[in-house]
Amino acid sequence: MTATPTTLRRSRDIVTPALRAVLDRLDETSRAQARYHLGWTTPDGELAAVEGGKAVRPALALLSARAAGAPAEVGLPGAVAVELVHNFSLLHDDVMDGDTLRRHRRTVWAVWGVPSAILTGDALLALAQEVLLESGSPNAAAAGTLLATATRDLVRGQVQDLAFEQRTAVPLDECLDMVAGKTGALLSASASIGAVLAGAPAGTTAALATFGAQVGIAFQVVDDLLGIWGDPAVTGKPVYSDLRSRKKTLPMTYAASQPGAAGERLAAWLAGTDPVDEAALPEVAAMVEAAGGRDWATEEARRRMELAESALATVPMPDPPRDELVALGRFLVTREA
Amino acid sequence: MTATPTTLRRSRDIVTPALRAVLDRLDETSRAQARYHLGWTTPDGELAAVEGGKAVRPALALLSARAAGAPAEVGLPGAVAVELVHNFSLLHDDVMDGDTLRRHRRTVWAVWGVPSAILTGDALLALAQEVLLESGSPNAAAAGTLLATATRDLVRGQVQDLAFEQRTAVPLDECLDMVAGKTGALLSASASIGAVLAGAPAGTTAALATFGAQVGIAFQVVDDLLGIWGDPAVTGKPVYSDLRSRKKTLPMTYAASQPGAAGERLAAWLAGTDPVDEAALPEVAAMVEAAGGRDWATEEARRRMELAESALATVPMPDPPRDELVALGRFLVTREA
């Protein structure tokens, strides 16, 4: 297995200059906000020493071109495009969720206002298609269609997630469907867009898309586990953060739908409208565990990773990108756990 | 000249069913909001007897396919796409401007909240590219690139317009640049996207793009005139509405930059931070006129239409679409005046 940090670093070495170049096309205001959002600058435009994101999605896009037997560079327009769509969604989500901090820095809307965050997000979404379509690839339109449908699935997942906040109970299958949209869709597109640009056979792109989608769900399950039991020193979030907001996460949704005392008490707590009692949070976490939510989620993450890796095994591809894809998937779901 | 209402009605007859069909792909929530926004339904989803927009942009897209010698239907994916982008921008603009009413109906964010309007807008933007790229046209990627760059210009224009609100003075050329983005860019794309889909020569698509861009500026100049001197019974807006908000429109920007007493008094009034004195509005309107803003704008609209029509005259195209384009352009800039 190739070491994933190397995969990610090599990918950033290729993608970051391309991303910088396309951001130069934006108007000065949106460009400054996009650069700040990516961790490259301070709000005043000074160079920042902030560590940016891991840029997992672009790495998947480059690997998927190699999985189709093409050089990584064939996937580059796709890598830039998925990173732009990811950041479009973060900018808009921060507005919708009212989050003032992301990675310990103020969010774009918190610094420049809501209209700025909406417009910079809109510009990044348009730019994503532009970068892809002007690539001159004979498969650009197919890649653009993939990106557009993934964007719609991503938006649909966010629509569902927001609607869940107004509901007292959410069935597990609806929660899984939300996660497939909000987290799975863009990872699926990232893991297949390079192969689409490379003109890979439909079987290969479908297997890569399944890989990305299943890794996405596994990733979210793990994220949800960390949202309840994660170490604040590692996650950067307060302990029990998803409980404090009565969030309908996968382990919670599973546990609250189980028969028995713990599940029923949990469903009642989730449906409550009184302010969340801080002192009761350890007990709520214990109820999720007692109702089987922790075990189910741990097993579900494992099962989804198995589905992801099996999908890759069904199609021929060179060993190095296959190994790096598997390693990257495993890295994603074991981070910070 | 063919009668423009007939051009618009024929276009709607082709475009509306296609638009309805693609909106069916949206999740239930975004679909309901998009249908309401388009005037098709009430907030509860009942069929509405509301008159929708004129759908000028799709009509331009169909005409531009015919201008390239192709059947109108070749421009249909482009027509649907530009209408989707137009409505994406209206949904987001209403959030940013805090407008609670559009065409005498509550705006989507006012009915369903800001996150809904952001997400439904996002979904329409993604859907626009999807419709275009899946058309199977060998020119789909070129059309998608055109749409993406127009979207970015549109966003850039809105960024400038919002920034103008914080400034005490705006030079005329910056105001024209803002208008070229906010109003001109999508009309330019609309007037050329059908020809791009039809594989027209670069000279033809460039002439059509110039036509749309110049009509867009002429349209905005007329809109700005109506925002000061328009008849409320016709415009649906209160008299002096753009003065009440100290809006930096084209006639205002021109007038406030002129030497002489009227221009200087106007510049001082525009830079003021005290609440606008309702009783003084007729006098402010008179100052804009005295400084030459009304005459300049009237002449500028005429000049832009001349540029638009001259552009069309430079390239060969069948007479019927050329005549209908000219008539549609004139209709746009003489409406409600």
PDB file of C-alpha atoms in Angstrom, chain B residues 19 23 29-43 48 50-53 83-95 101-103 105-109 111-112 116-117 120-121 124:
ATOM      1  CA  LEU B  19     -39.005  23.449 -18.398  1.00  0.00           C
ATOM      2  CA  LEU B  23     -38.124  20.656 -12.924  1.00  0.00           C
ATOM      3  CA  THR B  29     -39.195  20.724  -1.795  1.00  0.00           C
ATOM      4  CA  SER B  30     -37.057  22.536  -4.386  1.00  0.00           C
ATOM      5  CA  ARG B  31     -39.540  21.630  -7.126  1.00  0.00           C
ATOM      6  CA  ALA B  32     -42.462  23.156  -5.231  1.00  0.00           C
ATOM      7  CA  GLN B  33     -40.466  26.329  -4.626  1.00  0.00           C
ATOM      8  CA  ALA B  34     -39.304  26.600  -8.238  1.00  0.00           C
ATOM      9  CA  ARG B  35     -42.864  26.148  -9.536  1.00  0.00           C
ATOM     10  CA  TYR B  36     -44.165  28.769  -7.130  1.00  0.00           C
ATOM     11  CA  HIS B  37     -41.362  31.146  -8.079  1.00  0.00           C
ATOM     12  CA  LEU B  38     -42.234  30.743 -11.775  1.00  0.00           C
ATOM     13  CA  GLY B  39     -45.846  31.696 -11.026  1.00  0.00           C
ATOM     14  CA  TRP B  40     -47.265  28.261 -11.766  1.00  0.00           C
ATOM     15  CA  THR B  41     -48.527  27.419  -8.270  1.00  0.00           C
ATOM     16  CA  THR B  42     -49.472  28.907  -4.914  1.00  0.00           C
ATOM     17  CA  PRO B  43     -47.184  28.266  -1.913  1.00  0.00           C
ATOM     18  CA  ALA B  48     -52.050  29.480  -9.806  1.00  0.00           C
ATOM     19  CA  VAL B  50     -50.692  34.091 -12.132  1.00  0.00           C
ATOM     20  CA  GLU B  51     -49.142  35.386 -15.295  1.00  0.00           C
ATOM     21  CA  GLY B  52     -45.539  34.204 -15.451  1.00  0.00           C
ATOM     22  CA  GLY B  53     -42.639  36.165 -16.889  1.00  0.00           C
ATOM     23  CA  GLU B  83     -34.301  30.504 -18.164  1.00  0.00           C
ATOM     24  CA  LEU B  84     -33.044  28.320 -15.290  1.00  0.00           C
ATOM     25  CA  VAL B  85     -29.970  30.530 -14.793  1.00  0.00           C
ATOM     26  CA  HIS B  86     -32.157  33.652 -14.873  1.00  0.00           C
ATOM     27  CA  ASN B  87     -34.382  32.251 -12.151  1.00  0.00           C
ATOM     28  CA  PHE B  88     -31.404  31.033 -10.093  1.00  0.00           C
ATOM     29  CA  SER B  89     -30.195  34.633 -10.069  1.00  0.00           C
ATOM     30  CA  LEU B  90     -33.611  36.043  -9.122  1.00  0.00           C
ATOM     31  CA  LEU B  91     -33.926  33.606  -6.185  1.00  0.00           C
ATOM     32  CA  HIS B  92     -30.501  34.547  -4.830  1.00  0.00           C
ATOM     33  CA  ASP B  93     -30.870  38.282  -5.558  1.00  0.00           C
ATOM     34  CA  ASP B  94     -34.116  38.418  -3.584  1.00  0.00           C
ATOM     35  CA  VAL B  95     -32.278  36.974  -0.572  1.00  0.00           C
ATOM     36  CA  LEU B 101     -42.153  40.818  -2.987  1.00  0.00           C
ATOM     37  CA  ARG B 102     -41.621  40.007  -6.673  1.00  0.00           C
ATOM     38  CA  ARG B 103     -44.410  40.711  -9.153  1.00  0.00           C
ATOM     39  CA  ARG B 105     -46.137  37.886  -4.760  1.00  0.00           C
ATOM     40  CA  ARG B 106     -44.038  36.955  -1.748  1.00  0.00           C
ATOM     41  CA  THR B 107     -40.518  35.855  -2.661  1.00  0.00           C
ATOM     42  CA  VAL B 108     -39.377  32.279  -2.046  1.00  0.00           C
ATOM     43  CA  TRP B 109     -37.171  33.211   0.911  1.00  0.00           C
ATOM     44  CA  VAL B 111     -42.318  32.167   2.222  1.00  0.00           C
ATOM     45  CA  TRP B 112     -39.889  29.300   2.950  1.00  0.00           C
ATOM     46  CA  SER B 116     -34.607  27.212   0.868  1.00  0.00           C
ATOM     47  CA  ALA B 117     -34.092  30.064  -1.569  1.00  0.00           C
ATOM     48  CA  THR B 120     -33.421  26.021  -4.838  1.00  0.00           C
ATOM     49  CA  GLY B 121     -31.281  28.579  -6.669  1.00  0.00           C
ATOM     50  CA  LEU B 124     -31.557  25.456 -10.778  1.00  0.00           C
TER      51      LEU B 124
END
